[in-house]
Amino acid sequence: MSEYQRKLETKLWAIADELRGNMDANEFKNYMLGFIFYKYLSEKIEIYLNQELKEDGVTFKQAFEDSELKEEVEAEAIDNLGYFLEPRCLFKNLIHKAKNGEFILDNLQMAMNQIENSTMGHESEEDFENLFEDVDLQSSKLGKSEDDKNKLISKVLLHLADIDFKMEDTEQDILGDAYEYLISQFASSAGKKAGEFYTPQQVSKILAKIVTLNRKHLKNVYDPTCGSGSLLLRVSKEAKIGEFFGQELNQSTYNLARMNMILHDVRFEDFNIQQGDSIENPQHLGMKFDAIVANPPFSAKWSSDKSFLDDERFSAYGKLAPKSKADFAFVQHMIYHLDENGTMAIVLPHGVLFRGAAEGVIRKYLVKEKNYLDAVIGLPANIFYGTSIPTVILVFKKCREDDADILFIDASKYFEKVKNQNRLRDEDVNRIIDTYKERKDVEKFAHAATLAEIEGNDYNLNIPRYVDNFEEEEPVDLDAVVREIRELNKKSAEVDKEIKKYCDELCIEAPLNK
């Protein structure tokens, strides 16, 4: 990490402290991330239109004041950026007012409304609709009076104004990285509630590297529980992605995902993020994807309604995942969407490896009948925000190169402890990926188990059955122990003798061991 990045992150977290006393982290993230997004959209449209109008010898502001150019400028922005913002609503103009102590809440609300309203009736409408709905400028948590609210928001925006996100540097993604940094910080500070929308970067890196292995270009990538979209974007750091698809149940997190896409310069026509339950109300049925990644909520509840046995996502298995554990329902849903030459990687709790009943039937079908399971990677405990349970990555392919075995990796002991959290180091990630690539047995770490081995274990995939990580204790030298005990007894006798001598002088009974 560069020194600039380090200072940037420190400053961003300091800004968050302005709001910390008024509300919990899960609430103030809506304001913090919303204002960053507004600043980004404001600066982006000004840079873009000033560049487009350069040959005409006018600025965005001047063109907007020209009745002949005004409509052209607006159409240009909507066609290429997906939204429009009037010069008077630009971030820098609000900052000018804030510096003069003027009331800015009405102008800020107008700016956010204008961004959303400008997209209505256009291709980008769905991607911008209700993006700022969680930025409630009327909330009493911002202050008792309108003046109190205005002072707090002005202070936050003025802090943001001091940060140069280097928007004109196309080689850097400082704003996007800063945004992801804040998301991770909110997740770690707020625990489970905020951690639901974020997968730790190192885990994301493993998933992304696996689904892009030996591929420089992917037609598309999909995440059925996309959270803030960070996992989808992580895949794009490993390969060039044509289109991004995702679905997210939580409305606020769905808004974050769309913001995150736009902040990382993904064009509005190149991503399709939908809101809703991907199992009960799927939004991308019929579509197939080159790569699928997911970190679903562990052992979530779902309806497990019998009608799903007629759903082509589940019908072939003959069994549905239990109501109390939707883990395999997510697996089945993702396999349905996986293209013939695609790869999917999903993070799940360890229980999916050995639980019986319906889950045992589904697991056996995937391994024995379809032979889709490619690898099982055990991760350390306590690496996810809000839960300390150990987790596992399952890798599936419909057309496997090594279809005679399944690779088991036990990476549970390779991590560093950071405060109360365990964290995968770069060397731990590389160890996993290198082992997955080479697909060779590594003592106490990896084993390529034949399908016959797995059948012999009745399709129980518990990692210790395949990777022996038992650490033998050093043998005890009993002769040395006996000698040590004799030496201690000898010293004890000498001490008793000394105590008795002092007690005799005092004419009292000595407290000796009988």
Short mmCIF file of C-alpha atoms in Angstrom, two decimals:
data_model
loop_
_atom_site.label_atom_id
_atom_site.label_comp_id
_atom_site.label_asym_id
_atom_site.label_seq_id
_atom_site.Cartn_x
_atom_site.Cartn_y
_atom_site.Cartn_z
CA MET A 1 0.00 0.00 0.00
CA SER A 2 1.35 3.44 -0.95
CA GLU A 3 1.87 6.21 1.57
CA TYR A 4 -0.83 8.22 -0.21
CA GLN A 5 -3.30 5.34 0.15
CA ARG A 6 -2.45 4.93 3.83
CA LYS A 7 -3.03 8.64 4.53
CA LEU A 8 -6.23 8.57 2.50
CA GLU A 9 -7.65 5.68 4.51
CA THR A 10 -6.71 7.37 7.80
CA LYS A 11 -8.45 10.56 6.69
CA LEU A 12 -11.56 8.73 5.52
CA TRP A 13 -11.93 6.92 8.81
CA ALA A 14 -11.42 10.20 10.66
CA ILE A 15 -14.33 11.67 8.66
CA ALA A 16 -16.48 8.72 9.70
CA ASP A 17 -15.74 9.67 13.31
CA GLU A 18 -17.77 12.84 12.79
CA LEU A 19 -20.89 10.68 12.49
CA ARG A 20 -19.90 7.93 14.91
CA GLY A 21 -21.39 9.56 18.00
CA ASN A 22 -24.79 10.08 16.37
CA MET A 23 -25.51 6.58 15.06
CA ASP A 24 -24.03 3.09 14.78
CA ALA A 25 -21.70 2.06 11.96
CA ASN A 26 -24.39 0.28 9.98
CA GLU A 27 -26.33 3.55 9.76
CA PHE A 28 -23.58 6.11 9.21
CA LYS A 29 -22.10 4.04 6.36
CA ASN A 30 -25.19 5.05 4.34
CA TYR A 31 -24.28 8.72 4.69
CA MET A 32 -20.54 8.33 4.33
CA LEU A 33 -20.68 6.15 1.21
CA GLY A 34 -23.59 8.12 -0.25
CA PHE A 35 -21.66 11.41 -0.02
CA ILE A 36 -18.55 9.85 -1.56
CA PHE A 37 -20.71 8.58 -4.40
CA TYR A 38 -22.27 12.02 -4.92
CA LYS A 39 -18.78 13.63 -4.97
CA TYR A 40 -17.66 11.06 -7.53
CA LEU A 41 -20.65 11.57 -9.85
CA SER A 42 -20.28 15.34 -9.58
CA GLU A 43 -16.58 15.39 -10.42
CA LYS A 44 -16.94 12.74 -13.13
CA ILE A 45 -19.61 14.61 -15.08
CA GLU A 46 -17.68 17.89 -14.91
CA ILE A 47 -14.40 16.31 -16.08
CA TYR A 48 -16.16 14.39 -18.85
CA LEU A 49 -18.20 17.30 -20.25
CA ASN A 50 -15.36 19.81 -20.00
CA GLN A 51 -13.24 17.39 -22.03
CA GLU A 52 -15.99 16.83 -24.61
CA LEU A 53 -16.57 20.59 -24.99
CA LYS A 54 -12.88 21.49 -25.18
CA GLU A 55 -12.85 21.75 -28.99
CA ASP A 56 -15.86 24.09 -28.84
CA GLY A 57 -13.92 26.41 -26.52
CA VAL A 58 -16.57 26.33 -23.77
CA THR A 59 -16.91 24.79 -20.33
CA PHE A 60 -19.74 22.63 -19.02
CA LYS A 61 -21.09 25.62 -17.06
CA GLN A 62 -21.01 27.91 -20.10
CA ALA A 63 -22.60 25.30 -22.36
CA PHE A 64 -25.45 24.72 -19.92
CA GLU A 65 -26.22 28.45 -19.91
CA ASP A 66 -26.46 28.39 -23.72
CA SER A 67 -30.03 27.53 -24.73
CA GLU A 68 -28.81 25.82 -27.93
CA LEU A 69 -26.18 23.67 -26.23
CA LYS A 70 -28.04 22.88 -23.03
CA GLU A 71 -30.09 19.94 -24.36
CA GLU A 72 -27.12 18.56 -26.30
CA VAL A 73 -24.95 18.56 -23.20
CA GLU A 74 -27.59 16.79 -21.13
CA ALA A 75 -28.19 14.14 -23.81
CA GLU A 76 -24.44 13.54 -24.18
CA ALA A 77 -24.05 12.92 -20.44
CA ILE A 78 -27.05 10.58 -20.17
CA ASP A 79 -26.02 8.56 -23.24
CA ASN A 80 -22.45 8.07 -22.03
CA LEU A 81 -22.56 8.36 -18.23
CA GLY A 82 -26.16 7.38 -17.64
CA TYR A 83 -27.11 10.47 -15.57
CA PHE A 84 -27.06 14.27 -15.53
CA LEU A 85 -26.36 16.94 -12.92
CA GLU A 86 -26.73 20.68 -13.39
CA PRO A 87 -23.65 22.85 -12.71
CA ARG A 88 -25.35 24.52 -9.73
CA CYS A 89 -25.77 21.06 -8.11
CA LEU A 90 -22.10 20.12 -8.42
CA PHE A 91 -20.28 19.11 -5.24
CA LYS A 92 -17.83 22.01 -5.51
CA ASN A 93 -20.67 24.56 -5.51
CA LEU A 94 -22.18 23.06 -2.35
CA ILE A 95 -18.73 23.21 -0.75
CA HIS A 96 -18.50 26.91 -1.60
CA LYS A 97 -21.79 27.47 0.26
CA ALA A 98 -20.70 25.29 3.19
CA LYS A 99 -17.47 27.28 3.58
CA ASN A 100 -19.54 30.45 3.85
CA GLY A 101 -21.71 28.85 6.53
CA GLU A 102 -24.78 28.79 4.28
CA PHE A 103 -27.61 26.25 4.56
CA ILE A 104 -26.90 23.43 2.09
CA LEU A 105 -29.32 20.60 2.96
CA ASP A 106 -31.95 21.65 0.40
CA ASN A 107 -29.33 21.95 -2.36
CA LEU A 108 -27.83 18.57 -1.43
CA GLN A 109 -31.23 16.90 -1.55
CA MET A 110 -31.93 18.58 -4.89
CA ALA A 111 -28.64 17.26 -6.29
CA MET A 112 -29.32 13.67 -5.23
CA ASN A 113 -32.87 13.83 -6.58
CA GLN A 114 -31.65 15.29 -9.87
CA ILE A 115 -29.19 12.43 -10.42
CA GLU A 116 -31.94 9.84 -10.01
CA ASN A 117 -34.63 11.78 -11.91
CA SER A 118 -32.36 12.47 -14.88
CA THR A 119 -32.22 8.74 -15.68
CA MET A 120 -35.98 8.21 -15.88
CA GLY A 121 -37.05 6.77 -19.21
CA HIS A 122 -33.47 5.95 -20.15
CA GLU A 123 -31.52 2.69 -20.26
CA SER A 124 -29.71 3.60 -17.04
CA GLU A 125 -32.89 4.18 -14.99
CA GLU A 126 -32.80 0.81 -13.21
CA ASP A 127 -29.16 1.24 -12.23
CA PHE A 128 -29.73 4.66 -10.60
CA GLU A 129 -33.24 4.25 -9.18
CA ASN A 130 -33.43 4.99 -5.41
CA LEU A 131 -29.63 4.97 -5.08
CA PHE A 132 -29.70 7.66 -2.39
CA GLU A 133 -32.78 6.48 -0.51
CA ASP A 134 -30.71 5.57 2.58
CA VAL A 135 -29.22 9.08 2.82
CA ASP A 136 -31.99 10.55 4.98
CA LEU A 137 -31.16 14.24 5.45
CA GLN A 138 -34.20 14.68 7.70
CA SER A 139 -33.17 12.04 10.24
CA SER A 140 -33.21 13.26 13.84
CA LYS A 141 -29.95 11.34 14.35
CA LEU A 142 -28.18 14.07 12.41
CA GLY A 143 -29.26 16.66 14.95
CA LYS A 144 -32.26 18.07 16.80
CA SER A 145 -32.68 21.19 14.68
CA GLU A 146 -32.22 21.89 10.98
CA ASP A 147 -29.21 24.03 11.84
CA ASP A 148 -27.63 21.16 13.79
CA LYS A 149 -28.15 18.79 10.86
CA ASN A 150 -26.73 21.34 8.44
CA LYS A 151 -23.60 21.89 10.58
CA LEU A 152 -22.87 18.17 10.82
CA ILE A 153 -23.41 17.44 7.11
CA SER A 154 -21.42 20.54 6.13
CA LYS A 155 -18.54 19.40 8.31
CA VAL A 156 -18.51 15.94 6.70
CA LEU A 157 -18.66 17.35 3.15
CA LEU A 158 -15.88 19.86 3.89
CA HIS A 159 -13.67 17.01 5.08
CA LEU A 160 -14.45 15.12 1.87
CA ALA A 161 -13.59 18.20 -0.18
CA ASP A 162 -10.06 18.09 1.22
CA ILE A 163 -9.49 14.67 -0.31
CA ASP A 164 -8.22 14.50 -3.87
CA PHE A 165 -9.47 11.23 -5.37
CA LYS A 166 -7.28 11.89 -8.44
CA MET A 167 -10.25 11.47 -10.77
CA GLU A 168 -8.28 12.46 -13.88
CA ASP A 169 -5.70 9.71 -13.33
CA THR A 170 -7.20 6.86 -15.34
CA GLU A 171 -4.48 4.42 -14.25
CA GLN A 172 -5.49 4.60 -10.60
CA ASP A 173 -8.69 3.62 -8.85
CA ILE A 174 -8.10 5.46 -5.59
CA LEU A 175 -11.74 6.34 -5.07
CA GLY A 176 -12.93 2.78 -5.69
CA ASP A 177 -10.29 1.32 -3.40
CA ALA A 178 -11.08 3.88 -0.70
CA TYR A 179 -14.75 2.97 -1.00
CA GLU A 180 -13.94 -0.72 -0.52
CA TYR A 181 -11.71 0.15 2.43
CA LEU A 182 -14.61 1.93 4.15
CA ILE A 183 -16.96 -0.99 3.44
CA SER A 184 -14.49 -3.40 5.07
CA GLN A 185 -14.02 -1.08 8.06
CA PHE A 186 -17.76 -0.77 8.58
CA ALA A 187 -18.06 -4.55 8.44
CA SER A 188 -15.29 -5.14 10.99
CA SER A 189 -16.48 -2.44 13.39
CA ALA A 190 -20.17 -3.32 13.24
CA GLY A 191 -19.79 -7.10 13.28
CA LYS A 192 -22.40 -9.42 11.82
CA LYS A 193 -24.97 -6.80 10.87
CA ALA A 194 -22.57 -4.87 8.62
CA GLY A 195 -20.43 -7.90 7.76
CA GLU A 196 -23.29 -9.43 5.81
CA PHE A 197 -22.44 -7.35 2.76
CA TYR A 198 -18.68 -7.89 2.68
CA THR A 199 -16.35 -10.81 1.95
CA PRO A 200 -12.80 -10.33 3.32
CA GLN A 201 -10.45 -9.34 0.50
CA GLN A 202 -8.16 -12.34 0.84
CA VAL A 203 -11.07 -14.78 0.55
CA SER A 204 -12.38 -12.82 -2.45
CA LYS A 205 -8.93 -13.08 -4.01
CA ILE A 206 -8.95 -16.90 -3.72
CA LEU A 207 -12.41 -17.20 -5.30
CA ALA A 208 -11.50 -14.75 -8.09
CA LYS A 209 -8.21 -16.47 -8.92
CA ILE A 210 -9.87 -19.88 -9.06
CA VAL A 211 -12.70 -18.93 -11.42
CA THR A 212 -10.33 -17.06 -13.76
CA LEU A 213 -7.51 -19.63 -13.78
CA ASN A 214 -5.89 -19.79 -17.25
CA ARG A 215 -8.45 -17.31 -18.62
CA LYS A 216 -7.72 -13.69 -19.52
CA HIS A 217 -11.23 -12.84 -20.72
CA LEU A 218 -14.64 -13.84 -19.38
CA LYS A 219 -17.91 -13.14 -21.13
CA ASN A 220 -19.65 -12.58 -17.81
CA VAL A 221 -19.54 -13.21 -14.06
CA TYR A 222 -22.44 -13.74 -11.63
CA ASP A 223 -22.95 -13.58 -7.86
CA PRO A 224 -26.42 -14.55 -6.56
CA THR A 225 -25.72 -13.02 -3.12
CA CYS A 226 -23.58 -10.11 -4.28
CA GLY A 227 -23.68 -7.89 -1.17
CA SER A 228 -21.80 -4.68 -1.93
CA GLY A 229 -20.48 -6.12 -5.21
CA SER A 230 -16.86 -6.29 -4.02
CA LEU A 231 -16.51 -9.98 -4.88
CA LEU A 232 -17.72 -9.40 -8.45
CA LEU A 233 -15.28 -6.52 -8.83
CA ARG A 234 -12.45 -8.62 -7.42
CA VAL A 235 -12.92 -11.07 -10.33
CA SER A 236 -12.35 -8.17 -12.75
CA LYS A 237 -8.88 -7.67 -11.23
CA GLU A 238 -7.90 -11.14 -12.42
CA ALA A 239 -9.44 -11.10 -15.94
CA LYS A 240 -11.23 -8.78 -18.36
CA ILE A 241 -14.99 -9.11 -17.76
CA GLY A 242 -17.64 -8.39 -20.39
CA GLU A 243 -20.66 -8.07 -18.09
CA PHE A 244 -21.40 -8.27 -14.36
CA PHE A 245 -24.58 -9.86 -12.99
CA GLY A 246 -25.74 -10.09 -9.41
CA GLN A 247 -28.68 -10.23 -7.04
CA GLU A 248 -28.91 -8.96 -3.47
CA LEU A 249 -31.74 -9.40 -0.95
CA ASN A 250 -31.06 -6.41 1.32
CA GLN A 251 -32.27 -3.13 -0.22
CA SER A 252 -29.56 -0.92 1.31
CA THR A 253 -26.82 -3.33 0.32
CA TYR A 254 -28.30 -3.57 -3.17
CA ASN A 255 -27.86 0.20 -3.40
CA LEU A 256 -24.24 -0.16 -2.27
CA ALA A 257 -23.56 -2.75 -4.98
CA ARG A 258 -24.79 -0.46 -7.75
CA MET A 259 -22.81 2.46 -6.34
CA ASN A 260 -19.72 0.25 -6.12
CA MET A 261 -20.02 -0.78 -9.77
CA ILE A 262 -20.31 2.83 -10.94
CA LEU A 263 -17.49 3.95 -8.63
CA HIS A 264 -15.22 1.31 -10.17
CA ASP A 265 -15.98 2.75 -13.59
CA VAL A 266 -18.16 -0.14 -14.78
CA ARG A 267 -20.48 1.37 -17.40
CA PHE A 268 -24.18 1.23 -16.56
CA GLU A 269 -24.92 -1.01 -19.58
CA ASP A 270 -22.24 -3.50 -18.48
CA PHE A 271 -23.77 -4.50 -15.16
CA ASN A 272 -27.13 -5.91 -14.14
CA ILE A 273 -27.65 -5.95 -10.37
CA GLN A 274 -31.14 -6.94 -9.20
CA GLN A 275 -32.82 -6.79 -5.80
CA GLY A 276 -34.56 -9.76 -4.20
CA ASP A 277 -34.12 -13.32 -2.95
CA SER A 278 -32.16 -15.21 -5.62
CA ILE A 279 -33.54 -18.59 -4.53
CA GLU A 280 -37.22 -17.71 -4.01
CA ASN A 281 -37.41 -14.95 -6.62
CA PRO A 282 -34.56 -15.36 -9.14
CA GLN A 283 -34.02 -12.48 -11.57
CA HIS A 284 -31.67 -14.09 -14.09
CA LEU A 285 -33.39 -17.39 -14.92
CA GLY A 286 -32.28 -18.97 -18.18
CA MET A 287 -28.93 -17.19 -18.22
CA LYS A 288 -25.58 -19.00 -18.20
CA PHE A 289 -22.33 -17.57 -16.84
CA ASP A 290 -18.61 -18.15 -17.45
CA ALA A 291 -17.79 -17.61 -13.79
CA ILE A 292 -19.92 -17.70 -10.64
CA VAL A 293 -18.75 -16.65 -7.17
CA ALA A 294 -20.68 -16.37 -3.94
CA ASN A 295 -20.45 -16.03 -0.19
CA PRO A 296 -24.10 -16.71 0.77
CA PRO A 297 -25.44 -16.21 4.31
CA PHE A 298 -24.39 -19.34 6.17
CA SER A 299 -27.19 -21.85 6.84
CA ALA A 300 -29.91 -19.33 6.06
CA LYS A 301 -33.57 -20.30 6.28
CA TRP A 302 -35.67 -20.72 3.14
CA SER A 303 -39.16 -22.04 2.34
CA SER A 304 -38.03 -25.42 0.88
CA ASP A 305 -41.52 -25.53 -0.62
CA LYS A 306 -42.36 -28.80 -2.46
CA SER A 307 -43.18 -26.77 -5.57
CA PHE A 308 -39.42 -26.31 -6.03
CA LEU A 309 -39.21 -30.01 -6.97
CA ASP A 310 -40.75 -28.93 -10.30
CA ASP A 311 -38.19 -26.11 -10.67
CA GLU A 312 -35.46 -27.05 -13.16
CA ARG A 313 -32.84 -25.73 -10.75
CA PHE A 314 -33.71 -28.46 -8.21
CA SER A 315 -35.82 -31.15 -9.88
CA ALA A 316 -33.02 -33.53 -10.93
CA TYR A 317 -31.76 -34.02 -7.37
CA GLY A 318 -34.96 -35.53 -5.97
CA LYS A 319 -34.44 -33.68 -2.68
CA LEU A 320 -34.53 -30.09 -1.48
CA ALA A 321 -32.18 -28.51 1.04
CA PRO A 322 -33.80 -28.40 4.52
CA LYS A 323 -35.76 -25.31 5.58
CA SER A 324 -33.21 -24.42 8.25
CA LYS A 325 -30.18 -24.64 5.93
CA ALA A 326 -30.31 -23.19 2.41
CA ASP A 327 -26.61 -23.87 1.72
CA PHE A 328 -27.21 -26.54 -0.92
CA ALA A 329 -30.11 -24.57 -2.41
CA PHE A 330 -27.55 -21.88 -3.30
CA VAL A 331 -25.22 -24.53 -4.75
CA GLN A 332 -28.03 -25.98 -6.91
CA HIS A 333 -29.10 -22.51 -8.05
CA MET A 334 -25.54 -21.62 -9.07
CA ILE A 335 -24.92 -24.91 -10.90
CA TYR A 336 -28.09 -24.29 -12.93
CA HIS A 337 -26.59 -20.94 -14.04
CA LEU A 338 -23.08 -22.30 -14.71
CA ASP A 339 -22.03 -22.48 -18.36
CA GLU A 340 -20.66 -25.80 -19.66
CA ASN A 341 -17.08 -24.50 -19.63
CA GLY A 342 -17.50 -22.26 -16.60
CA THR A 343 -16.16 -22.43 -13.04
CA MET A 344 -17.96 -21.62 -9.81
CA ALA A 345 -16.56 -21.14 -6.31
CA ILE A 346 -18.74 -20.77 -3.23
CA VAL A 347 -17.98 -20.23 0.46
CA LEU A 348 -20.04 -22.39 2.83
CA PRO A 349 -19.98 -23.66 6.43
CA HIS A 350 -18.17 -26.97 7.03
CA GLY A 351 -21.44 -28.78 7.70
CA VAL A 352 -22.16 -29.12 3.97
CA LEU A 353 -19.32 -31.63 3.76
CA PHE A 354 -20.85 -34.25 6.04
CA ARG A 355 -24.47 -33.50 7.04
CA GLY A 356 -26.82 -36.32 6.10
CA ALA A 357 -30.50 -36.65 5.11
CA ALA A 358 -31.47 -34.48 2.10
CA GLU A 359 -28.08 -32.74 2.05
CA GLY A 360 -26.35 -36.12 1.84
CA VAL A 361 -28.51 -37.07 -1.14
CA ILE A 362 -27.73 -33.80 -2.96
CA ARG A 363 -24.00 -34.10 -2.20
CA LYS A 364 -23.89 -37.69 -3.51
CA TYR A 365 -25.73 -36.70 -6.70
CA LEU A 366 -23.27 -33.88 -7.38
CA VAL A 367 -20.25 -36.16 -6.91
CA LYS A 368 -21.39 -39.58 -8.13
CA GLU A 369 -23.97 -38.81 -10.83
CA LYS A 370 -22.65 -35.51 -12.20
CA ASN A 371 -18.99 -35.45 -11.08
CA TYR A 372 -19.12 -31.64 -10.90
CA LEU A 373 -17.15 -31.14 -7.66
CA ASP A 374 -13.56 -30.15 -8.46
CA ALA A 375 -12.06 -29.11 -5.12
CA VAL A 376 -12.74 -28.70 -1.40
CA ILE A 377 -10.67 -26.00 0.34
CA GLY A 378 -10.85 -25.72 4.13
CA LEU A 379 -10.28 -22.18 5.47
CA PRO A 380 -9.25 -21.08 9.01
CA ALA A 381 -11.87 -20.30 11.62
CA ASN A 382 -12.73 -16.71 12.53
CA ILE A 383 -11.84 -15.01 9.22
CA PHE A 384 -15.36 -13.69 8.52
CA TYR A 385 -16.90 -10.72 10.30
CA GLY A 386 -19.62 -11.73 12.74
CA THR A 387 -18.93 -15.47 12.90
CA SER A 388 -16.02 -17.54 14.17
CA ILE A 389 -16.98 -20.81 12.45
CA PRO A 390 -14.52 -22.46 10.05
CA THR A 391 -15.60 -22.30 6.41
CA VAL A 392 -14.92 -24.14 3.19
CA ILE A 393 -14.67 -23.18 -0.48
CA LEU A 394 -16.31 -25.64 -2.89
CA VAL A 395 -15.21 -25.44 -6.53
CA PHE A 396 -17.50 -26.85 -9.23
CA LYS A 397 -17.04 -27.37 -12.97
CA LYS A 398 -19.39 -29.09 -15.42
CA CYS A 399 -16.49 -30.12 -17.69
CA ARG A 400 -13.61 -30.96 -15.37
CA GLU A 401 -10.08 -31.43 -16.68
CA ASP A 402 -9.22 -33.78 -13.79
CA ASP A 403 -12.44 -35.74 -13.49
CA ALA A 404 -10.90 -38.83 -11.85
CA ASP A 405 -10.34 -37.19 -8.46
CA ILE A 406 -11.38 -34.34 -6.17
CA LEU A 407 -8.69 -32.13 -4.64
CA PHE A 408 -8.87 -31.57 -0.87
CA ILE A 409 -6.86 -28.71 0.67
CA ASP A 410 -6.64 -28.11 4.41
CA ALA A 411 -5.56 -24.47 4.84
CA SER A 412 -7.09 -24.16 8.31
CA LYS A 413 -3.76 -23.66 10.08
CA TYR A 414 -2.29 -21.02 7.80
CA PHE A 415 -3.17 -17.47 8.89
CA GLU A 416 -2.10 -14.56 11.07
CA LYS A 417 -3.99 -13.25 14.08
CA VAL A 418 -5.00 -9.58 13.85
CA LYS A 419 -6.68 -8.38 17.05
CA ASN A 420 -9.74 -10.62 17.47
CA GLN A 421 -9.81 -11.73 13.83
CA ASN A 422 -7.79 -14.28 11.89
CA ARG A 423 -6.50 -13.13 8.51
CA LEU A 424 -5.12 -14.92 5.48
CA ARG A 425 -1.72 -13.59 4.43
CA ASP A 426 -0.61 -13.26 0.80
CA GLU A 427 1.60 -16.33 1.23
CA ASP A 428 -1.42 -18.30 2.50
CA VAL A 429 -3.47 -17.29 -0.54
CA ASN A 430 -0.60 -18.16 -2.89
CA ARG A 431 -0.11 -21.52 -1.18
CA ILE A 432 -3.77 -22.40 -1.79
CA ILE A 433 -3.80 -21.23 -5.42
CA ASP A 434 -0.47 -22.89 -6.29
CA THR A 435 -1.64 -26.17 -4.77
CA TYR A 436 -4.95 -25.95 -6.65
CA LYS A 437 -3.06 -25.36 -9.92
CA GLU A 438 -0.57 -28.20 -9.42
CA ARG A 439 -3.18 -30.60 -8.02
CA LYS A 440 -0.57 -32.69 -6.22
CA ASP A 441 -0.54 -34.32 -2.80
CA VAL A 442 1.18 -32.18 -0.16
CA GLU A 443 1.80 -33.80 3.21
CA LYS A 444 -0.63 -32.56 5.85
CA PHE A 445 -2.01 -29.97 3.41
CA ALA A 446 -3.52 -31.46 0.23
CA HIS A 447 -4.68 -34.74 -1.29
CA ALA A 448 -6.27 -35.58 -4.64
CA ALA A 449 -8.80 -38.20 -3.57
CA THR A 450 -10.06 -40.71 -6.14
CA LEU A 451 -13.78 -41.12 -6.64
CA ALA A 452 -13.40 -44.64 -5.24
CA GLU A 453 -11.97 -43.17 -1.99
CA ILE A 454 -14.92 -40.82 -1.73
CA GLU A 455 -17.39 -43.62 -2.40
CA GLY A 456 -15.63 -45.65 0.32
CA ASN A 457 -16.38 -42.79 2.72
CA ASP A 458 -20.05 -42.87 1.65
CA TYR A 459 -19.63 -39.41 0.04
CA ASN A 460 -18.72 -37.79 3.32
CA LEU A 461 -16.35 -34.98 2.29
CA ASN A 462 -15.05 -34.02 5.72
CA ILE A 463 -11.49 -32.88 5.04
CA PRO A 464 -9.68 -34.86 7.83
CA ARG A 465 -10.86 -38.07 6.09
CA TYR A 466 -8.62 -37.17 3.15
CA VAL A 467 -5.89 -34.89 4.53
CA ASP A 468 -4.12 -36.17 7.63
CA ASN A 469 -3.08 -33.08 9.55
CA PHE A 470 -2.50 -34.86 12.86
CA GLU A 471 0.62 -33.48 14.56
CA GLU A 472 2.32 -36.19 16.59
CA GLU A 473 3.46 -35.06 20.02
CA GLU A 474 7.11 -35.43 20.92
CA PRO A 475 7.80 -38.67 22.87
CA VAL A 476 8.21 -38.28 26.63
CA ASP A 477 11.53 -39.43 28.12
CA LEU A 478 10.23 -41.33 31.17
CA ASP A 479 13.73 -41.94 32.57
CA ALA A 480 14.34 -38.18 32.55
CA VAL A 481 10.98 -37.58 34.27
CA VAL A 482 11.89 -40.12 37.01
CA ARG A 483 15.28 -38.44 37.52
CA GLU A 484 13.57 -35.02 37.76
CA ILE A 485 11.10 -36.31 40.37
CA ARG A 486 13.93 -37.82 42.45
CA GLU A 487 15.80 -34.50 42.29
CA LEU A 488 12.69 -32.61 43.41
CA ASN A 489 12.12 -35.06 46.29
CA LYS A 490 15.74 -34.61 47.36
CA LYS A 491 15.39 -30.81 47.37
CA SER A 492 12.07 -31.08 49.22
CA ALA A 493 13.71 -33.21 51.92
CA GLU A 494 16.47 -30.63 52.35
CA VAL A 495 13.91 -27.83 52.71
CA ASP A 496 11.94 -29.85 55.31
CA LYS A 497 15.14 -30.38 57.26
CA GLU A 498 15.83 -26.63 57.28
CA ILE A 499 12.25 -25.80 58.33
CA LYS A 500 12.42 -28.36 61.20
CA LYS A 501 15.63 -26.75 62.48
CA TYR A 502 13.95 -23.30 62.71
CA CYS A 503 10.77 -24.77 64.28
CA ASP A 504 12.80 -26.63 66.95
CA GLU A 505 14.49 -23.35 67.90
CA LEU A 506 11.01 -21.78 68.29
CA CYS A 507 9.73 -24.83 70.22
CA ILE A 508 6.85 -25.42 67.75
CA GLU A 509 5.86 -28.42 65.69
CA ALA A 510 7.29 -28.37 62.16
CA PRO A 511 4.67 -28.56 59.30
CA LEU A 512 6.45 -31.42 57.57
CA ASN A 513 5.07 -33.73 54.85
CA LYS A 514 4.34 -37.14 56.36
#
